[in-house]
mmCIF file of C-alpha atoms in Angstrom:
data_model
loop_
_atom_site.group_PDB
_atom_site.id
_atom_site.type_symbol
_atom_site.label_atom_id
_atom_site.label_comp_id
_atom_site.label_asym_id
_atom_site.label_seq_id
_atom_site.Cartn_x
_atom_site.Cartn_y
_atom_site.Cartn_z
ATOM 1 C CA MET A 1 62.837 -56.475 87.637
ATOM 2 C CA LYS A 2 61.676 -52.948 85.917
ATOM 3 C CA LYS A 3 58.399 -54.254 84.568
ATOM 4 C CA ILE A 4 57.720 -55.827 87.534
ATOM 5 C CA LEU A 5 58.036 -52.916 89.722
ATOM 6 C CA GLU A 6 55.317 -51.103 86.453
ATOM 7 C CA ILE A 7 53.091 -53.896 87.137
ATOM 8 C CA SER A 8 52.875 -53.917 90.866
ATOM 9 C CA LEU A 9 52.674 -49.200 90.881
ATOM 10 C CA GLY A 10 49.430 -50.383 88.077
ATOM 11 C CA ILE A 11 47.809 -52.690 90.220
ATOM 12 C CA VAL A 12 48.190 -49.998 93.095
ATOM 13 C CA THR A 13 47.550 -47.274 90.968
ATOM 14 C CA SER A 14 43.830 -49.184 89.528
ATOM 15 C CA VAL A 15 42.932 -50.052 93.323
ATOM 16 C CA GLY A 16 43.602 -46.730 94.839
ATOM 17 C CA GLY A 17 41.487 -45.023 91.369
ATOM 18 C CA PHE A 18 38.989 -47.272 91.124
ATOM 19 C CA LEU A 19 36.099 -46.724 94.217
ATOM 20 C CA GLU A 20 35.314 -43.302 93.078
ATOM 21 C CA ILE A 21 32.288 -41.558 93.578
ATOM 22 C CA GLY A 22 29.805 -43.688 91.475
ATOM 23 C CA SER A 23 30.717 -47.314 92.784
ATOM 24 C CA LEU A 24 31.030 -46.095 96.535
ATOM 25 C CA ALA A 25 27.397 -44.760 96.445
ATOM 26 C CA THR A 26 25.852 -47.498 94.638
ATOM 27 C CA ALA A 27 27.320 -50.268 96.134
ATOM 28 C CA ALA A 28 26.304 -48.489 99.262
ATOM 29 C CA GLN A 29 22.944 -48.196 98.395
ATOM 30 C CA ALA A 30 22.565 -51.519 97.445
ATOM 31 C CA GLY A 31 23.672 -53.068 100.213
ATOM 32 C CA SER A 32 20.873 -50.992 102.394
ATOM 33 C CA ALA A 33 18.695 -51.823 100.571
ATOM 34 C CA PHE A 34 19.250 -55.674 99.149
ATOM 35 C CA GLY A 35 21.371 -56.674 101.219
ATOM 36 C CA LEU A 36 24.457 -58.872 99.764
ATOM 37 C CA GLN A 37 21.903 -59.497 96.936
ATOM 38 C CA LEU A 38 23.626 -57.370 94.132
ATOM 39 C CA ILE A 39 27.344 -58.552 94.363
ATOM 40 C CA TRP A 40 26.516 -60.156 91.410
ATOM 41 C CA ALA A 41 26.121 -56.918 89.693
ATOM 42 C CA ILE A 42 29.770 -55.904 90.966
ATOM 43 C CA VAL A 43 30.667 -58.836 89.511
ATOM 44 C CA LEU A 44 29.674 -58.649 85.923
ATOM 45 C CA GLY A 45 31.116 -54.881 85.831
ATOM 46 C CA THR A 46 34.159 -55.648 87.384
ATOM 47 C CA ILE A 47 33.838 -58.619 84.684
ATOM 48 C CA CYS A 48 33.287 -56.266 82.126
ATOM 49 C CA ILE A 49 36.007 -53.679 83.027
ATOM 50 C CA ILE A 50 38.819 -56.243 82.910
ATOM 51 C CA PHE A 51 38.060 -56.843 79.423
ATOM 52 C CA LEU A 52 37.268 -53.181 78.482
ATOM 53 C CA VAL A 53 40.950 -51.055 79.929
ATOM 54 C CA GLU A 54 42.555 -54.690 78.844
ATOM 55 C CA MET A 55 42.012 -54.138 75.339
ATOM 56 C CA ALA A 56 42.424 -50.417 76.044
ATOM 57 C CA GLY A 57 46.056 -50.912 76.866
ATOM 58 C CA ARG A 58 46.945 -53.788 73.801
ATOM 59 C CA PHE A 59 44.804 -51.276 71.435
ATOM 60 C CA ALA A 60 47.500 -48.243 72.532
ATOM 61 C CA ALA A 61 50.441 -50.591 73.388
ATOM 62 C CA VAL A 62 50.188 -52.431 69.523
ATOM 63 C CA SER A 63 48.408 -49.014 67.703
ATOM 64 C CA ARG A 64 50.308 -45.739 69.375
ATOM 65 C CA HIS A 65 46.950 -44.412 69.322
ATOM 66 C CA THR A 66 43.649 -43.353 72.012
ATOM 67 C CA ILE A 67 40.754 -45.082 71.519
ATOM 68 C CA SER A 68 39.102 -41.290 70.744
ATOM 69 C CA ASP A 69 41.630 -40.552 68.242
ATOM 70 C CA GLY A 70 41.460 -44.157 66.714
ATOM 71 C CA ILE A 71 37.424 -43.692 66.169
ATOM 72 C CA ARG A 72 37.471 -40.071 65.174
ATOM 73 C CA GLU A 73 40.027 -41.655 63.088
ATOM 74 C CA ARG A 74 38.604 -45.222 61.364
ATOM 75 C CA PHE A 75 35.604 -43.684 61.495
ATOM 76 C CA GLY A 76 35.602 -39.996 60.688
ATOM 77 C CA PHE A 77 34.618 -37.631 62.775
ATOM 78 C CA ASN A 78 30.750 -36.876 62.246
ATOM 79 C CA PHE A 79 30.374 -39.932 63.002
ATOM 80 C CA PHE A 80 32.621 -39.449 66.119
ATOM 81 C CA LEU A 81 30.615 -36.474 67.060
ATOM 82 C CA LEU A 82 27.236 -38.830 68.562
ATOM 83 C CA PRO A 83 30.260 -40.379 71.463
ATOM 84 C CA PHE A 84 32.466 -37.257 71.539
ATOM 85 C CA LEU A 85 28.878 -35.213 72.314
ATOM 86 C CA SER A 86 28.179 -38.073 74.835
ATOM 87 C CA ILE A 87 30.610 -39.072 76.842
ATOM 88 C CA LEU A 88 31.401 -35.267 77.161
ATOM 89 C CA LEU A 89 28.275 -34.713 78.618
ATOM 90 C CA LEU A 90 28.261 -37.228 81.075
ATOM 91 C CA ASN A 91 31.962 -36.839 82.146
ATOM 92 C CA LEU A 92 30.776 -33.938 83.814
ATOM 93 C CA MET A 93 27.870 -35.051 85.340
ATOM 94 C CA VAL A 94 30.752 -37.323 86.716
ATOM 95 C CA LEU A 95 32.500 -34.583 87.460
ATOM 96 C CA ALA A 96 30.140 -32.179 89.039
ATOM 97 C CA ALA A 97 29.261 -35.257 91.346
ATOM 98 C CA GLU A 98 33.309 -36.160 92.319
ATOM 99 C CA ILE A 99 33.253 -32.224 93.088
ATOM 100 C CA GLY A 100 30.255 -32.863 95.677
ATOM 101 C CA GLY A 101 31.086 -36.167 97.164
ATOM 102 C CA ALA A 102 34.970 -34.216 97.802
ATOM 103 C CA SER A 103 32.996 -31.273 98.754
ATOM 104 C CA ILE A 104 30.645 -33.922 101.282
ATOM 105 C CA ALA A 105 34.174 -34.915 102.852
ATOM 106 C CA LEU A 106 34.735 -31.711 103.984
ATOM 107 C CA GLU A 107 32.014 -30.982 104.644
ATOM 108 C CA LEU A 108 31.582 -33.841 107.466
ATOM 109 C CA ALA A 109 34.924 -32.958 108.395
ATOM 110 C CA THR A 110 34.713 -28.954 109.396
ATOM 111 C CA GLY A 111 30.879 -28.771 109.322
ATOM 112 C CA ILE A 112 30.821 -26.016 106.765
ATOM 113 C CA ALA A 113 27.876 -26.438 104.058
ATOM 114 C CA PHE A 114 29.749 -29.006 100.805
ATOM 115 C CA GLN A 115 27.799 -26.240 98.663
ATOM 116 C CA TRP A 116 31.200 -23.666 99.587
ATOM 117 C CA TRP A 117 33.522 -25.880 99.290
ATOM 118 C CA ALA A 118 33.226 -27.001 95.652
ATOM 119 C CA LEU A 119 34.674 -24.061 93.599
ATOM 120 C CA ALA A 120 37.831 -24.547 96.389
ATOM 121 C CA VAL A 121 37.737 -28.121 95.272
ATOM 122 C CA ALA A 122 37.607 -27.749 91.545
ATOM 123 C CA PHE A 123 40.376 -24.589 91.993
ATOM 124 C CA LEU A 124 43.250 -27.241 93.762
ATOM 125 C CA ALA A 125 42.497 -29.626 90.885
ATOM 126 C CA TRP A 126 43.463 -27.560 88.244
ATOM 127 C CA LEU A 127 46.776 -26.296 90.147
ATOM 128 C CA LEU A 128 47.437 -30.336 90.521
ATOM 129 C CA LEU A 129 46.828 -30.628 86.931
ATOM 130 C CA TRP A 130 48.157 -27.385 85.982
ATOM 131 C CA LYS A 131 51.320 -27.612 87.664
ATOM 132 C CA GLY A 132 51.246 -31.982 87.917
ATOM 133 C CA THR A 133 52.425 -34.703 85.705
ATOM 134 C CA PHE A 134 50.836 -37.600 84.359
ATOM 135 C CA GLY A 135 53.127 -39.994 87.161
ATOM 136 C CA PHE A 136 51.928 -37.692 89.523
ATOM 137 C CA ILE A 137 48.385 -38.225 89.584
ATOM 138 C CA GLU A 138 47.908 -41.052 88.304
ATOM 139 C CA LYS A 139 49.866 -42.765 91.293
ATOM 140 C CA GLY A 140 50.324 -40.103 93.309
ATOM 141 C CA VAL A 141 46.641 -39.933 94.299
ATOM 142 C CA ALA A 142 45.963 -43.045 93.401
ATOM 143 C CA ILE A 143 47.410 -44.194 96.118
ATOM 144 C CA LEU A 144 46.544 -42.183 98.755
ATOM 145 C CA GLY A 145 43.519 -43.839 97.604
ATOM 146 C CA LEU A 146 44.872 -47.098 99.229
ATOM 147 C CA VAL A 147 42.564 -45.582 102.319
ATOM 148 C CA THR A 148 39.253 -47.304 100.995
ATOM 149 C CA LEU A 149 40.779 -50.511 101.534
ATOM 150 C CA CYS A 150 39.637 -49.911 104.818
ATOM 151 C CA PHE A 151 35.938 -50.728 103.912
ATOM 152 C CA VAL A 152 38.040 -54.514 103.264
ATOM 153 C CA VAL A 153 39.310 -54.610 106.712
ATOM 154 C CA ALA A 154 35.895 -54.152 108.063
ATOM 155 C CA ALA A 155 34.430 -56.412 105.879
ATOM 156 C CA VAL A 156 36.556 -59.007 106.871
ATOM 157 C CA LEU A 157 35.659 -57.840 110.556
ATOM 158 C CA LEU A 158 32.053 -57.686 110.249
ATOM 159 C CA LYS A 159 32.292 -61.835 110.150
ATOM 160 C CA PRO A 160 29.602 -61.560 107.311
ATOM 161 C CA HIS A 161 28.384 -65.227 106.156
ATOM 162 C CA TRP A 162 30.597 -66.164 103.909
ATOM 163 C CA LYS A 163 28.067 -68.482 102.156
ATOM 164 C CA SER A 164 25.478 -66.136 101.565
ATOM 165 C CA VAL A 165 27.982 -63.213 100.420
ATOM 166 C CA ALA A 166 28.547 -66.452 97.677
ATOM 167 C CA ALA A 167 25.066 -66.924 97.332
ATOM 168 C CA GLY A 168 24.881 -62.845 96.334
ATOM 169 C CA ALA A 169 27.261 -63.479 94.045
ATOM 170 C CA LEU A 170 25.340 -65.610 91.917
ATOM 171 C CA PRO A 171 22.162 -62.956 89.724
ATOM 172 C CA SER A 172 19.080 -63.677 91.536
ATOM 173 C CA MET A 173 15.336 -62.296 91.327
ATOM 174 C CA PRO A 174 14.593 -59.622 93.920
ATOM 175 C CA GLN A 175 12.207 -59.930 96.238
ATOM 176 C CA HIS A 176 10.468 -56.926 96.721
ATOM 177 C CA ASP A 177 10.731 -53.332 95.188
ATOM 178 C CA TYR A 178 11.026 -54.845 91.658
ATOM 179 C CA ALA A 179 12.113 -51.334 89.795
ATOM 180 C CA SER A 180 14.535 -50.237 92.010
ATOM 181 C CA TYR A 181 16.465 -53.270 92.442
ATOM 182 C CA TRP A 182 17.386 -53.117 88.620
ATOM 183 C CA PHE A 183 17.582 -49.297 88.597
ATOM 184 C CA MET A 184 20.837 -50.301 91.619
ATOM 185 C CA VAL A 185 21.873 -53.257 88.746
ATOM 186 C CA VAL A 186 22.383 -50.600 85.648
ATOM 187 C CA SER A 187 23.399 -47.575 88.567
ATOM 188 C CA ILE A 188 26.007 -50.183 89.532
ATOM 189 C CA LEU A 189 27.081 -51.081 85.878
ATOM 190 C CA GLY A 190 27.191 -47.534 85.146
ATOM 191 C CA ALA A 191 30.082 -46.939 87.851
ATOM 192 C CA SER A 192 31.848 -50.108 87.594
ATOM 193 C CA ILE A 193 31.846 -49.506 83.164
ATOM 194 C CA SER A 194 32.439 -45.858 83.015
ATOM 195 C CA PRO A 195 33.920 -45.090 79.489
ATOM 196 C CA TYR A 196 36.522 -42.576 80.930
ATOM 197 C CA LEU A 197 38.068 -45.516 82.845
ATOM 198 C CA PHE A 198 39.320 -47.396 79.807
ATOM 199 C CA LEU A 199 39.133 -44.591 77.861
ATOM 200 C CA PHE A 200 41.612 -42.890 80.222
ATOM 201 C CA TYR A 201 44.098 -45.415 81.199
ATOM 202 C CA SER A 202 44.438 -45.470 76.529
ATOM 203 C CA SER A 203 45.260 -41.886 77.588
ATOM 204 C CA GLY A 204 47.689 -43.121 79.892
ATOM 205 C CA ALA A 205 49.439 -45.439 77.969
ATOM 206 C CA VAL A 206 50.413 -43.495 75.269
ATOM 207 C CA GLU A 207 51.586 -40.928 77.317
ATOM 208 C CA ASP A 208 53.956 -43.436 79.335
ATOM 209 C CA GLY A 209 55.184 -44.938 75.599
ATOM 210 C CA TRP A 210 53.095 -48.300 75.764
ATOM 211 C CA ASP A 211 54.505 -50.442 73.688
ATOM 212 C CA GLU A 212 54.471 -54.766 72.151
ATOM 213 C CA THR A 213 56.499 -55.326 75.419
ATOM 214 C CA TYR A 214 53.760 -53.625 77.626
ATOM 215 C CA LEU A 215 51.548 -56.256 76.782
ATOM 216 C CA GLY A 216 51.899 -58.929 80.078
ATOM 217 C CA ALA A 217 52.642 -56.533 82.051
ATOM 218 C CA ASN A 218 48.459 -54.577 80.740
ATOM 219 C CA ARG A 219 47.224 -57.868 81.166
ATOM 220 C CA ALA A 220 48.804 -58.202 84.878
ATOM 221 C CA ILE A 221 47.510 -54.525 85.590
ATOM 222 C CA ALA A 222 43.856 -54.884 84.071
ATOM 223 C CA GLY A 223 43.495 -58.460 85.422
ATOM 224 C CA LEU A 224 44.702 -57.848 89.204
ATOM 225 C CA GLY A 225 43.927 -54.095 89.472
ATOM 226 C CA MET A 226 40.458 -54.329 88.432
ATOM 227 C CA SER A 227 39.784 -57.719 89.886
ATOM 228 C CA PHE A 228 41.161 -55.926 93.546
ATOM 229 C CA GLY A 229 38.726 -52.511 92.915
ATOM 230 C CA GLY A 230 36.076 -54.562 92.612
ATOM 231 C CA THR A 231 36.563 -56.624 95.671
ATOM 232 C CA ILE A 232 37.301 -53.039 97.153
ATOM 233 C CA SER A 233 33.403 -52.165 95.802
ATOM 234 C CA ILE A 234 31.777 -55.565 97.621
ATOM 235 C CA ALA A 235 33.590 -54.993 100.337
ATOM 236 C CA VAL A 236 31.710 -51.250 100.497
ATOM 237 C CA LEU A 237 28.717 -53.941 99.991
ATOM 238 C CA ILE A 238 28.602 -55.942 102.661
ATOM 239 C CA VAL A 239 29.650 -53.280 105.704
ATOM 240 C CA ALA A 240 26.531 -51.213 104.218
ATOM 241 C CA ALA A 241 24.532 -54.440 104.150
ATOM 242 C CA LEU A 242 25.161 -55.316 108.100
ATOM 243 C CA VAL A 243 25.870 -52.058 109.463
ATOM 244 C CA LEU A 244 23.388 -49.348 107.517
ATOM 245 C CA ALA A 245 20.715 -51.794 107.278
ATOM 246 C CA PRO A 246 20.357 -53.126 110.291
ATOM 247 C CA ASN A 247 20.474 -49.905 111.826
ATOM 248 C CA GLY A 248 17.383 -48.853 110.022
ATOM 249 C CA VAL A 249 19.036 -47.181 106.762
ATOM 250 C CA THR A 250 17.115 -49.162 104.109
ATOM 251 C CA GLN A 251 17.411 -45.884 101.745
ATOM 252 C CA ILE A 252 20.187 -43.676 101.291
ATOM 253 C CA THR A 253 18.894 -40.381 100.473
ATOM 254 C CA ASP A 254 21.614 -38.406 101.473
ATOM 255 C CA TYR A 255 25.781 -39.214 102.178
ATOM 256 C CA HIS A 256 25.512 -37.775 105.744
ATOM 257 C CA GLN A 257 23.939 -41.236 106.756
ATOM 258 C CA MET A 258 26.906 -42.894 105.284
ATOM 259 C CA PRO A 259 29.708 -42.257 107.542
ATOM 260 C CA THR A 260 28.694 -44.456 110.397
ATOM 261 C CA MET A 261 29.245 -47.905 107.882
ATOM 262 C CA LEU A 262 32.679 -47.962 109.900
ATOM 263 C CA VAL A 263 32.676 -47.291 113.630
ATOM 264 C CA PRO A 264 31.189 -50.503 114.602
ATOM 265 C CA VAL A 265 34.901 -51.888 114.127
ATOM 266 C CA PHE A 266 37.439 -48.613 114.166
ATOM 267 C CA GLY A 267 35.769 -46.676 116.739
ATOM 268 C CA SER A 268 35.640 -43.300 116.670
ATOM 269 C CA TRP A 269 38.234 -43.366 114.117
ATOM 270 C CA GLY A 270 35.746 -44.493 111.492
ATOM 271 C CA TYR A 271 34.570 -41.970 110.640
ATOM 272 C CA TRP A 272 37.373 -40.154 110.017
ATOM 273 C CA LEU A 273 38.591 -43.188 107.769
ATOM 274 C CA PHE A 274 35.270 -42.714 105.900
ATOM 275 C CA VAL A 275 35.488 -38.913 105.492
ATOM 276 C CA ALA A 276 39.026 -39.471 104.176
ATOM 277 C CA SER A 277 38.321 -42.031 102.033
ATOM 278 C CA LEU A 278 34.993 -40.564 100.524
ATOM 279 C CA GLY A 279 37.414 -37.736 100.189
ATOM 280 C CA ILE A 280 40.550 -38.827 98.988
ATOM 281 C CA ALA A 281 38.343 -41.310 96.085
ATOM 282 C CA CYS A 282 36.747 -38.860 94.643
ATOM 283 C CA PHE A 283 39.532 -36.256 94.100
ATOM 284 C CA GLY A 284 41.608 -38.676 92.926
ATOM 285 C CA ALA A 285 38.766 -39.032 90.430
ATOM 286 C CA ILE A 286 38.150 -35.394 90.057
ATOM 287 C CA LEU A 287 41.856 -35.102 88.444
ATOM 288 C CA GLU A 288 41.091 -38.246 86.830
ATOM 289 C CA LEU A 289 37.687 -36.605 84.763
ATOM 290 C CA GLY A 290 39.259 -33.545 83.785
ATOM 291 C CA LEU A 291 41.772 -35.146 82.695
ATOM 292 C CA GLN A 292 39.993 -37.637 80.425
ATOM 293 C CA GLN A 293 37.526 -33.799 79.340
ATOM 294 C CA ALA A 294 41.056 -32.623 77.578
ATOM 295 C CA TYR A 295 42.325 -35.472 76.632
ATOM 296 C CA LEU A 296 38.669 -36.254 74.946
ATOM 297 C CA VAL A 297 38.292 -32.984 73.290
ATOM 298 C CA ALA A 298 42.435 -32.225 72.223
ATOM 299 C CA GLN A 299 41.948 -35.997 70.529
ATOM 300 C CA GLY A 300 38.869 -35.553 69.041
ATOM 301 C CA LEU A 301 39.777 -31.670 67.078
ATOM 302 C CA GLY A 302 43.277 -32.864 66.585
ATOM 303 C CA TRP A 303 44.975 -30.494 69.792
ATOM 304 C CA ASN A 304 48.760 -31.375 71.235
ATOM 305 C CA TRP A 305 47.954 -33.130 74.449
ATOM 306 C CA GLY A 306 49.625 -34.118 77.380
ATOM 307 C CA GLU A 307 49.730 -33.392 81.219
ATOM 308 C CA ASP A 308 54.086 -33.670 81.011
ATOM 309 C CA ARG A 309 53.773 -30.822 78.286
ATOM 310 C CA LYS A 310 53.658 -27.593 79.365
ATOM 311 C CA PRO A 311 50.354 -25.380 78.697
ATOM 312 C CA SER A 312 52.124 -22.799 76.958
ATOM 313 C CA GLU A 313 52.859 -26.072 74.267
ATOM 314 C CA ASN A 314 48.790 -27.361 74.625
ATOM 315 C CA PRO A 315 46.548 -24.238 75.370
ATOM 316 C CA GLY A 316 43.559 -26.307 74.043
ATOM 317 C CA PHE A 317 44.302 -29.096 76.100
ATOM 318 C CA SER A 318 44.708 -27.047 79.403
ATOM 319 C CA ALA A 319 41.583 -24.510 78.184
ATOM 320 C CA ALA A 320 40.004 -28.013 77.932
ATOM 321 C CA TYR A 321 39.975 -29.006 81.986
ATOM 322 C CA THR A 322 40.015 -25.721 83.038
ATOM 323 C CA LEU A 323 36.464 -25.220 81.097
ATOM 324 C CA ALA A 324 35.930 -28.626 82.647
ATOM 325 C CA LEU A 325 36.286 -28.713 86.493
ATOM 326 C CA TRP A 326 34.354 -24.705 86.258
ATOM 327 C CA PHE A 327 31.501 -26.317 84.734
ATOM 328 C CA ALA A 328 31.240 -29.298 86.890
ATOM 329 C CA ALA A 329 31.438 -26.945 90.075
ATOM 330 C CA ILE A 330 29.155 -24.137 89.513
ATOM 331 C CA PRO A 331 25.770 -26.429 89.907
ATOM 332 C CA ILE A 332 27.090 -28.290 93.553
ATOM 333 C CA ALA A 333 28.375 -24.588 94.626
ATOM 334 C CA LEU A 334 24.319 -24.063 93.497
ATOM 335 C CA GLY A 335 23.307 -26.974 95.909
ATOM 336 C CA ILE A 336 22.383 -28.846 93.907
ATOM 337 C CA ASP A 337 22.759 -32.718 95.304
ATOM 338 C CA PRO A 338 25.715 -34.905 95.202
ATOM 339 C CA LEU A 339 23.910 -38.078 95.491
ATOM 340 C CA SER A 340 20.678 -37.808 93.667
ATOM 341 C CA LEU A 341 22.961 -36.943 90.644
ATOM 342 C CA THR A 342 25.767 -39.482 90.980
ATOM 343 C CA ILE A 343 23.348 -42.611 90.827
ATOM 344 C CA LEU A 344 21.652 -40.524 87.997
ATOM 345 C CA SER A 345 24.644 -40.201 85.365
ATOM 346 C CA MET A 346 26.186 -44.193 86.705
ATOM 347 C CA ALA A 347 22.578 -45.027 85.202
ATOM 348 C CA LEU A 348 22.882 -43.042 81.530
ATOM 349 C CA THR A 349 26.431 -44.076 82.030
ATOM 350 C CA ALA A 350 25.303 -47.207 81.653
ATOM 351 C CA ALA A 351 22.311 -46.596 78.898
ATOM 352 C CA THR A 352 25.179 -44.264 76.656
ATOM 353 C CA LEU A 353 27.384 -47.351 76.674
ATOM 354 C CA PRO A 354 27.069 -48.270 72.550
ATOM 355 C CA LEU A 355 27.325 -45.426 71.787
ATOM 356 C CA THR A 356 31.516 -45.739 72.999
ATOM 357 C CA VAL A 357 32.164 -49.790 73.453
ATOM 358 C CA ILE A 358 30.997 -50.954 70.398
ATOM 359 C CA PRO A 359 33.185 -48.822 68.071
ATOM 360 C CA PHE A 360 36.024 -49.397 70.035
ATOM 361 C CA LEU A 361 35.168 -53.303 69.136
ATOM 362 C CA PHE A 362 35.276 -52.552 66.004
ATOM 363 C CA LEU A 363 38.904 -51.132 66.016
ATOM 364 C CA MET A 364 39.726 -54.484 67.716
ATOM 365 C CA ASN A 365 38.985 -56.519 65.244
ATOM 366 C CA ASP A 366 40.512 -54.354 62.399
ATOM 367 C CA GLU A 367 43.799 -55.482 61.322
ATOM 368 C CA ARG A 368 45.475 -52.444 60.083
ATOM 369 C CA TYR A 369 45.318 -51.201 64.298
ATOM 370 C CA VAL A 370 46.436 -54.331 65.994
ATOM 371 C CA GLY A 371 47.082 -57.082 63.461
ATOM 372 C CA LYS A 372 47.342 -59.617 64.824
ATOM 373 C CA TYR A 373 46.626 -58.852 68.793
ATOM 374 C CA ARG A 374 42.589 -58.401 67.006
ATOM 375 C CA ASN A 375 39.679 -59.446 70.168
ATOM 376 C CA GLY A 376 39.236 -62.616 69.708
ATOM 377 C CA LEU A 377 35.041 -64.421 70.135
ATOM 378 C CA ILE A 378 35.228 -64.998 73.860
ATOM 379 C CA SER A 379 36.711 -61.077 74.439
ATOM 380 C CA ASN A 380 33.695 -59.281 72.256
ATOM 381 C CA SER A 381 30.932 -61.745 72.934
ATOM 382 C CA ALA A 382 31.178 -61.134 76.737
ATOM 383 C CA VAL A 383 31.669 -57.096 76.601
ATOM 384 C CA ILE A 384 28.605 -57.377 73.887
ATOM 385 C CA LEU A 385 26.809 -59.565 75.740
ATOM 386 C CA ILE A 386 27.124 -57.192 79.260
ATOM 387 C CA ILE A 387 26.929 -53.808 77.252
ATOM 388 C CA LEU A 388 23.562 -54.730 75.843
ATOM 389 C CA LEU A 389 22.272 -55.949 79.584
ATOM 390 C CA GLY A 390 23.293 -52.092 81.542
ATOM 391 C CA SER A 391 21.799 -50.162 78.893
ATOM 392 C CA VAL A 392 18.302 -52.351 78.188
ATOM 393 C CA LEU A 393 17.862 -52.852 81.812
ATOM 394 C CA ALA A 394 19.262 -48.759 81.349
ATOM 395 C CA ILE A 395 16.338 -48.028 79.064
ATOM 396 C CA VAL A 396 13.868 -49.988 81.356
ATOM 397 C CA THR A 397 14.829 -48.957 84.663
ATOM 398 C CA ILE A 398 14.729 -45.297 84.077
ATOM 399 C CA PRO A 399 12.068 -44.262 83.284
ATOM 400 C CA LEU A 400 10.510 -45.948 86.090
ATOM 401 C CA GLU A 401 12.722 -45.026 88.550
ATOM 402 C CA LEU A 402 12.370 -40.933 87.631
ATOM 403 C CA VAL A 403 7.520 -41.387 87.884
ATOM 404 C CA GLY A 404 8.228 -43.531 91.089
ATOM 405 C CA GLY A 405 10.824 -40.470 92.395
ATOM 406 C CA THR A 406 8.024 -37.887 91.747
#
């Protein structure tokens, strides 16, 4: 019974924590610009993150190591330094984008410009991390994130042509604007397979004391939680395709174009449901990213770590999330556009995925860490193919998009 409860909470946490600024922005942009055609990119990214999250939980449960700790121990600190620095910088970009998203939600709710909210959002996140426990951060805020299920309700009530939805789940060539289409694919993959998701998951499994008895629960949480989360992203894309595009919004350049997405279904409440979804989803991601930055630094440098410990017991860990939050808030307070930052950071994430995922796959095939629970051919092949697709597309399309946008 206890395991069933933990699986249920884990799935709820995964669903509530899946949709954040990257998934929301990329899905909405894809729907408004290309209709239902890019559903397949979300499906592909969801399949990959299911594999990676399951591996992360299995690795933590069997080896009692986090992924960051395992890479540093297995390959040495000099090798670990490159993925360490790349993830640290990318997470900082994504953290800034999430602070921007939460600040935009507050601007939509109050009319006060988002720049004025950035430091307040960072301070509130810091206070919760300083005072809170891992269970509160992981489950409490993520449960509030279930408000994002309103997009699923809206997608169903809008009555899309389900054959077109099914067709969109199959890869296809773009009918126009080839460079933007493939750049959008890259951004969606980066949002779906962001390293902080599976790195945070492995740290959480160690914090919760998982062992081999949790492997079944881990598979259920990874498969069902990520699948439901992917469904929410697809719902966002469908709503954008059916609401924004017919109203002339074929290119989202500002978050202020998006709050009307839910109005045709929920009326005036739709505006506030969007604001709540954006604010809660982004704030939950801020807490997770702040923690992940601290996990990464502490585990990489061999410091004490753990959200359930008092700050005085692991000062380096606490200092890491404190500095990460304040540094990430500065560009938003200075007025950098959160949407542009979000899309670029998602694409860069896809480009750099091999730096993290390839060493992780070596760990998942090392009997010294996972014994008889090492990866099979299907797991290795699926992840490698998807990661290579995302990184190659990113390397090709990011320069084209940057040149086209100037």
